[in-house]
Amino acid sequence: MSLLVSSPCSPIAAGGLRKPDVDLELVLAVDVSSSMSLAEQRVQRDGYISAFRHPDLERAIGSGARGAIAVSYLEWAGPKYQRVVLPWTTISSAGDAKRFADALSAKPIVAEAGTSISGGLLAAAGLLAHSQAAGERRVIDISGDGPNNAGLPVRPIREMLTGLGITINGLPVSLPHEGSSSYQSFAPRYLSSYYENCVIGGPGAFVIGIDDLAMFEAVIRRKLLLEIAGLPARPRLVSYTQPGSPAFDCSMPGTVAR
């Protein structure tokens, strides 16, 4: 897959850099791998729909210097599956947010094999490169229910995108799949650590995990509000590693390098 990326101040207009016209360019990169059941996929989708209909989101957007954000909704699974469900949409009012939610609710839900976080990030970066808006900040919000298990290694992709000034935030999903040998569940603590060490990065990057299906709506709304407001989820750098602690091996799920 080729990657077309722009400078940190995308887009560029003739004669120089264009001034930002939105506070945030946000790609919602949502995992639709088949390790999640249809019911879980439905709850996940409904969480985003509900968040864009909530009055808190309108207030958060209105608190920005420009009072507007640009959002695109991308679904991803294996290396060859990335689908733009909703293209770039500028949201500056409750009506805009509701129309975005309504459009999302009308889209079919699909499930595909594989978990290529690297593929999802590359597709999200391509969307940012072709955005017609100019944002003060550029963020990829990526969800996933497991580590990168297909396609390119994820860590070099993360380093490349954060080097362009893009922030990557993570939404690791650790839901139990009792009584089904076809699904593999990852412990919430492990998957959050994987996202912290291997996936997220950039200014103010953070992870908020989900391990309870009933919490999808509240967690997704909280995460979007933090991203729109540009606030960190906790006051520490995600790249910080305590001296003497083992390095996290991003290529081997469930292990650390010794």
mmCIF file of C-alpha atoms in Angstrom:
data_model
loop_
_atom_site.group_PDB
_atom_site.id
_atom_site.type_symbol
_atom_site.label_atom_id
_atom_site.label_comp_id
_atom_site.label_asym_id
_atom_site.label_seq_id
_atom_site.Cartn_x
_atom_site.Cartn_y
_atom_site.Cartn_z
ATOM 1 C CA MET A 1 0.000 0.000 0.000
ATOM 2 C CA SER A 2 1.359 3.385 -0.921
ATOM 3 C CA LEU A 3 1.133 6.192 1.566
ATOM 4 C CA LEU A 4 0.508 9.772 0.522
ATOM 5 C CA VAL A 5 1.147 12.127 3.399
ATOM 6 C CA SER A 6 1.269 15.857 3.661
ATOM 7 C CA SER A 7 3.277 18.231 5.759
ATOM 8 C CA PRO A 8 2.214 18.822 9.381
ATOM 9 C CA CYS A 9 0.305 21.932 8.266
ATOM 10 C CA SER A 10 -1.858 20.209 5.637
ATOM 11 C CA PRO A 11 -3.282 21.292 3.288
ATOM 12 C CA ILE A 12 -0.989 23.542 1.237
ATOM 13 C CA ALA A 13 -2.523 26.195 -0.946
ATOM 14 C CA ALA A 14 -0.852 27.990 -3.827
ATOM 15 C CA GLY A 15 1.477 30.628 -2.494
ATOM 16 C CA GLY A 16 2.074 29.081 0.922
ATOM 17 C CA LEU A 17 0.546 27.330 3.914
ATOM 18 C CA ARG A 18 -3.154 27.776 4.510
ATOM 19 C CA LYS A 19 -4.260 28.969 7.910
ATOM 20 C CA PRO A 20 -6.300 26.479 9.950
ATOM 21 C CA ASP A 21 -10.052 26.714 9.384
ATOM 22 C CA VAL A 22 -11.036 23.978 11.848
ATOM 23 C CA ASP A 23 -9.750 23.212 15.318
ATOM 24 C CA LEU A 24 -9.312 19.498 14.619
ATOM 25 C CA GLU A 25 -9.072 17.023 11.749
ATOM 26 C CA LEU A 26 -10.148 13.687 13.228
ATOM 27 C CA VAL A 27 -10.163 10.239 11.621
ATOM 28 C CA LEU A 28 -12.197 7.673 13.525
ATOM 29 C CA ALA A 29 -10.471 4.411 12.530
ATOM 30 C CA VAL A 30 -12.724 1.627 13.803
ATOM 31 C CA ASP A 31 -11.822 -2.060 14.004
ATOM 32 C CA VAL A 32 -14.374 -4.351 12.334
ATOM 33 C CA SER A 33 -12.394 -7.585 12.554
ATOM 34 C CA SER A 34 -14.465 -10.765 12.780
ATOM 35 C CA SER A 35 -13.201 -11.442 16.308
ATOM 36 C CA MET A 36 -15.968 -9.092 17.397
ATOM 37 C CA SER A 37 -19.510 -10.466 17.267
ATOM 38 C CA LEU A 38 -22.291 -8.729 15.358
ATOM 39 C CA ALA A 39 -23.837 -7.642 18.671
ATOM 40 C CA GLU A 40 -20.530 -6.102 19.759
ATOM 41 C CA GLN A 41 -20.132 -4.386 16.394
ATOM 42 C CA ARG A 42 -23.635 -2.946 16.778
ATOM 43 C CA VAL A 43 -22.942 -1.611 20.263
ATOM 44 C CA GLN A 44 -19.656 -0.116 19.044
ATOM 45 C CA ARG A 45 -21.342 1.644 16.114
ATOM 46 C CA ASP A 46 -24.185 2.850 18.341
ATOM 47 C CA GLY A 47 -21.596 4.297 20.727
ATOM 48 C CA TYR A 48 -20.285 6.617 18.013
ATOM 49 C CA ILE A 49 -23.798 7.490 16.825
ATOM 50 C CA SER A 50 -24.876 8.375 20.355
ATOM 51 C CA ALA A 51 -21.741 10.442 20.972
ATOM 52 C CA PHE A 52 -22.405 12.671 17.964
ATOM 53 C CA ARG A 53 -25.996 13.196 19.076
ATOM 54 C CA HIS A 54 -25.005 14.184 22.619
ATOM 55 C CA PRO A 55 -25.162 17.900 23.533
ATOM 56 C CA ASP A 56 -21.757 17.670 25.259
ATOM 57 C CA LEU A 57 -20.133 17.145 21.865
ATOM 58 C CA GLU A 58 -21.659 20.324 20.449
ATOM 59 C CA ARG A 59 -20.440 22.271 23.483
ATOM 60 C CA ALA A 60 -16.927 20.851 23.116
ATOM 61 C CA ILE A 61 -16.788 21.827 19.437
ATOM 62 C CA GLY A 62 -18.115 25.302 20.224
ATOM 63 C CA SER A 63 -15.403 25.842 22.829
ATOM 64 C CA GLY A 64 -12.669 25.763 20.178
ATOM 65 C CA ALA A 65 -11.145 28.879 18.646
ATOM 66 C CA ARG A 66 -12.875 28.188 15.312
ATOM 67 C CA GLY A 67 -15.901 26.303 16.601
ATOM 68 C CA ALA A 68 -15.561 23.588 13.959
ATOM 69 C CA ILE A 69 -13.966 20.187 13.414
ATOM 70 C CA ALA A 70 -13.584 17.920 10.372
ATOM 71 C CA VAL A 71 -14.347 14.218 10.880
ATOM 72 C CA SER A 72 -14.091 11.083 8.759
ATOM 73 C CA TYR A 73 -15.204 7.560 9.755
ATOM 74 C CA LEU A 74 -13.015 4.676 8.545
ATOM 75 C CA GLU A 75 -13.449 0.951 9.164
ATOM 76 C CA TRP A 76 -10.521 -1.468 8.942
ATOM 77 C CA ALA A 77 -9.647 -5.121 9.531
ATOM 78 C CA GLY A 78 -6.947 -7.087 7.671
ATOM 79 C CA PRO A 79 -4.213 -5.546 5.474
ATOM 80 C CA LYS A 80 -6.467 -5.404 2.414
ATOM 81 C CA TYR A 81 -9.602 -4.085 4.084
ATOM 82 C CA GLN A 82 -10.007 -0.389 4.819
ATOM 83 C CA ARG A 83 -13.334 1.266 3.995
ATOM 84 C CA VAL A 84 -14.292 4.927 4.259
ATOM 85 C CA VAL A 85 -17.793 4.747 5.708
ATOM 86 C CA LEU A 86 -18.247 8.520 5.943
ATOM 87 C CA PRO A 87 -15.979 10.970 4.079
ATOM 88 C CA TRP A 88 -14.698 14.221 5.518
ATOM 89 C CA THR A 89 -17.499 16.185 7.127
ATOM 90 C CA THR A 90 -17.220 19.586 8.775
ATOM 91 C CA ILE A 91 -19.175 19.817 12.027
ATOM 92 C CA SER A 92 -19.834 23.211 13.597
ATOM 93 C CA SER A 93 -23.344 22.851 15.015
ATOM 94 C CA ALA A 94 -25.721 20.391 16.654
ATOM 95 C CA GLY A 95 -27.426 19.969 13.285
ATOM 96 C CA ASP A 96 -24.156 19.028 11.595
ATOM 97 C CA ALA A 97 -23.385 16.488 14.335
ATOM 98 C CA LYS A 98 -26.873 14.968 14.127
ATOM 99 C CA ARG A 99 -26.637 14.625 10.344
ATOM 100 C CA PHE A 100 -23.278 12.878 10.742
ATOM 101 C CA ALA A 101 -24.815 10.490 13.304
ATOM 102 C CA ASP A 102 -27.842 9.832 11.092
ATOM 103 C CA ALA A 103 -25.645 9.083 8.090
ATOM 104 C CA LEU A 104 -23.568 6.671 10.157
ATOM 105 C CA SER A 105 -26.647 4.894 11.500
ATOM 106 C CA ALA A 106 -27.808 4.213 7.933
ATOM 107 C CA LYS A 107 -24.595 2.400 6.944
ATOM 108 C CA PRO A 108 -24.451 -1.420 7.023
ATOM 109 C CA ILE A 109 -22.276 -3.201 9.563
ATOM 110 C CA VAL A 110 -19.636 -5.566 8.183
ATOM 111 C CA ALA A 111 -17.019 -7.873 9.641
ATOM 112 C CA GLU A 112 -13.757 -8.855 7.963
ATOM 113 C CA ALA A 113 -10.852 -11.130 8.904
ATOM 114 C CA GLY A 114 -7.557 -9.918 10.346
ATOM 115 C CA THR A 115 -6.302 -7.138 12.602
ATOM 116 C CA SER A 116 -3.871 -4.910 10.726
ATOM 117 C CA ILE A 117 -3.499 -1.818 12.897
ATOM 118 C CA SER A 118 -0.713 -0.691 10.574
ATOM 119 C CA GLY A 119 -3.077 -0.889 7.597
ATOM 120 C CA GLY A 120 -5.707 1.098 9.459
ATOM 121 C CA LEU A 121 -3.185 3.794 10.385
ATOM 122 C CA LEU A 122 -1.910 4.059 6.815
ATOM 123 C CA ALA A 123 -5.437 4.420 5.475
ATOM 124 C CA ALA A 124 -6.209 7.075 8.096
ATOM 125 C CA ALA A 125 -3.034 8.959 7.177
ATOM 126 C CA GLY A 126 -4.113 8.884 3.536
ATOM 127 C CA LEU A 127 -7.405 10.488 4.512
ATOM 128 C CA LEU A 128 -5.584 13.230 6.396
ATOM 129 C CA ALA A 129 -3.353 13.839 3.387
ATOM 130 C CA HIS A 130 -6.396 14.458 1.203
ATOM 131 C CA SER A 131 -8.488 16.449 3.667
ATOM 132 C CA GLN A 132 -9.833 19.691 2.250
ATOM 133 C CA ALA A 133 -9.855 21.251 5.718
ATOM 134 C CA ALA A 134 -6.870 22.718 7.506
ATOM 135 C CA GLY A 135 -6.794 21.760 11.164
ATOM 136 C CA GLU A 136 -4.909 23.182 14.105
ATOM 137 C CA ARG A 137 -4.504 19.547 15.216
ATOM 138 C CA ARG A 138 -4.614 16.234 13.323
ATOM 139 C CA VAL A 139 -5.670 13.110 15.215
ATOM 140 C CA ILE A 140 -6.245 9.451 14.374
ATOM 141 C CA ASP A 141 -8.528 7.744 16.885
ATOM 142 C CA ILE A 142 -7.959 4.016 16.391
ATOM 143 C CA SER A 143 -9.869 1.215 18.102
ATOM 144 C CA GLY A 144 -8.907 -2.459 18.133
ATOM 145 C CA ASP A 145 -9.604 -5.715 19.958
ATOM 146 C CA GLY A 146 -6.133 -7.189 19.580
ATOM 147 C CA PRO A 147 -2.528 -6.514 18.601
ATOM 148 C CA ASN A 148 -1.355 -6.076 15.029
ATOM 149 C CA ASN A 149 -1.374 -9.600 13.557
ATOM 150 C CA ALA A 150 -1.169 -8.967 9.808
ATOM 151 C CA GLY A 151 0.438 -6.592 7.363
ATOM 152 C CA LEU A 152 3.319 -4.240 8.108
ATOM 153 C CA PRO A 153 4.779 -3.873 11.619
ATOM 154 C CA VAL A 154 2.860 -1.203 13.480
ATOM 155 C CA ARG A 155 5.600 0.599 15.397
ATOM 156 C CA PRO A 156 7.492 2.030 12.360
ATOM 157 C CA ILE A 157 4.179 3.284 10.961
ATOM 158 C CA ARG A 158 3.431 4.969 14.270
ATOM 159 C CA GLU A 159 6.854 6.647 14.272
ATOM 160 C CA MET A 160 6.418 7.881 10.716
ATOM 161 C CA LEU A 161 2.989 9.404 11.345
ATOM 162 C CA THR A 162 3.846 11.028 14.652
ATOM 163 C CA GLY A 163 6.927 12.471 12.939
ATOM 164 C CA LEU A 164 4.505 14.308 10.656
ATOM 165 C CA GLY A 165 2.770 15.891 13.635
ATOM 166 C CA ILE A 166 -0.169 13.483 13.731
ATOM 167 C CA THR A 167 -1.431 12.345 17.130
ATOM 168 C CA ILE A 168 -2.620 8.749 17.446
ATOM 169 C CA ASN A 169 -5.006 7.904 20.292
ATOM 170 C CA GLY A 170 -6.059 4.360 21.167
ATOM 171 C CA LEU A 171 -9.297 2.642 22.131
ATOM 172 C CA PRO A 172 -8.312 -0.971 22.976
ATOM 173 C CA VAL A 173 -11.343 -3.245 23.261
ATOM 174 C CA SER A 174 -10.952 -6.259 25.595
ATOM 175 C CA LEU A 175 -14.267 -8.087 25.688
ATOM 176 C CA PRO A 176 -14.543 -11.676 26.986
ATOM 177 C CA HIS A 177 -15.742 -14.306 24.534
ATOM 178 C CA GLU A 178 -16.809 -17.116 26.818
ATOM 179 C CA GLY A 179 -17.622 -20.479 25.328
ATOM 180 C CA SER A 180 -16.218 -19.716 21.885
ATOM 181 C CA SER A 181 -12.906 -21.138 20.774
ATOM 182 C CA SER A 182 -12.994 -19.106 17.557
ATOM 183 C CA TYR A 183 -12.262 -15.850 19.375
ATOM 184 C CA GLN A 184 -9.203 -14.821 21.298
ATOM 185 C CA SER A 185 -9.626 -12.279 24.058
ATOM 186 C CA PHE A 186 -6.723 -10.223 25.354
ATOM 187 C CA ALA A 187 -6.438 -9.122 28.955
ATOM 188 C CA PRO A 188 -7.343 -5.429 29.312
ATOM 189 C CA ARG A 189 -4.045 -4.606 31.014
ATOM 190 C CA TYR A 190 -2.002 -6.267 28.275
ATOM 191 C CA LEU A 191 -3.919 -4.700 25.400
ATOM 192 C CA SER A 192 -3.754 -1.229 26.966
ATOM 193 C CA SER A 193 0.014 -1.655 27.446
ATOM 194 C CA TYR A 194 0.347 -2.815 23.845
ATOM 195 C CA TYR A 195 -1.455 0.281 22.602
ATOM 196 C CA GLU A 196 0.583 2.566 24.860
ATOM 197 C CA ASN A 197 3.918 1.110 23.758
ATOM 198 C CA CYS A 198 3.266 0.211 20.130
ATOM 199 C CA VAL A 199 0.345 2.183 18.691
ATOM 200 C CA ILE A 200 -0.292 5.617 20.147
ATOM 201 C CA GLY A 201 1.956 8.652 20.016
ATOM 202 C CA GLY A 202 2.227 12.338 19.292
ATOM 203 C CA PRO A 203 1.265 15.421 21.302
ATOM 204 C CA GLY A 204 -1.185 14.590 24.102
ATOM 205 C CA ALA A 205 -1.687 10.974 22.962
ATOM 206 C CA PHE A 206 -3.656 8.711 25.280
ATOM 207 C CA VAL A 207 -5.345 5.322 25.651
ATOM 208 C CA ILE A 208 -8.808 4.667 27.066
ATOM 209 C CA GLY A 209 -9.754 0.993 27.127
ATOM 210 C CA ILE A 210 -13.092 -0.820 27.151
ATOM 211 C CA ASP A 211 -13.608 -4.172 28.888
ATOM 212 C CA ASP A 212 -17.378 -3.987 29.418
ATOM 213 C CA LEU A 213 -19.873 -3.911 26.563
ATOM 214 C CA ALA A 214 -22.175 -1.659 28.603
ATOM 215 C CA MET A 215 -19.466 1.014 28.789
ATOM 216 C CA PHE A 216 -19.011 1.523 25.038
ATOM 217 C CA GLU A 217 -21.242 4.586 24.765
ATOM 218 C CA ALA A 218 -19.820 6.417 27.796
ATOM 219 C CA VAL A 219 -16.181 5.644 26.927
ATOM 220 C CA ILE A 220 -16.494 6.648 23.281
ATOM 221 C CA ARG A 221 -18.178 9.918 24.233
ATOM 222 C CA ARG A 222 -15.512 10.693 26.834
ATOM 223 C CA LYS A 223 -12.732 9.943 24.359
ATOM 224 C CA LEU A 224 -14.236 12.168 21.669
ATOM 225 C CA LEU A 225 -14.716 15.029 24.123
ATOM 226 C CA LEU A 226 -11.075 14.805 25.201
ATOM 227 C CA GLU A 227 -9.894 14.788 21.584
ATOM 228 C CA ILE A 228 -12.089 17.684 20.522
ATOM 229 C CA ALA A 229 -11.056 19.759 23.524
ATOM 230 C CA GLY A 230 -7.386 18.795 23.059
ATOM 231 C CA LEU A 231 -7.082 17.620 26.668
ATOM 232 C CA PRO A 232 -4.890 14.703 27.802
ATOM 233 C CA ALA A 233 -6.603 11.817 29.533
ATOM 234 C CA ARG A 234 -3.937 11.751 32.250
ATOM 235 C CA PRO A 235 -0.933 13.928 33.097
ATOM 236 C CA ARG A 236 1.945 11.739 31.923
ATOM 237 C CA LEU A 237 3.772 11.056 28.698
ATOM 238 C CA VAL A 238 2.701 7.788 27.134
ATOM 239 C CA SER A 239 6.222 7.113 25.885
ATOM 240 C CA TYR A 240 7.671 7.155 29.393
ATOM 241 C CA THR A 241 9.219 3.874 30.563
ATOM 242 C CA GLN A 242 10.491 3.376 34.092
ATOM 243 C CA PRO A 243 14.249 2.742 34.286
ATOM 244 C CA GLY A 244 15.022 -0.963 34.422
ATOM 245 C CA SER A 245 11.629 -2.076 33.135
ATOM 246 C CA PRO A 246 11.627 -4.590 30.247
ATOM 247 C CA ALA A 247 11.092 -3.250 26.749
ATOM 248 C CA PHE A 248 7.741 -4.070 25.190
ATOM 249 C CA ASP A 249 8.042 -6.326 22.140
ATOM 250 C CA CYS A 250 5.533 -4.972 19.622
ATOM 251 C CA SER A 251 6.087 -7.869 17.237
ATOM 252 C CA MET A 252 5.128 -10.657 19.661
ATOM 253 C CA PRO A 253 1.630 -10.408 21.190
ATOM 254 C CA GLY A 254 1.614 -11.079 24.906
ATOM 255 C CA THR A 255 5.381 -10.828 25.482
ATOM 256 C CA VAL A 256 8.024 -8.337 26.464
ATOM 257 C CA ALA A 257 11.604 -8.333 25.260
ATOM 258 C CA ARG A 258 14.165 -9.435 27.836
#
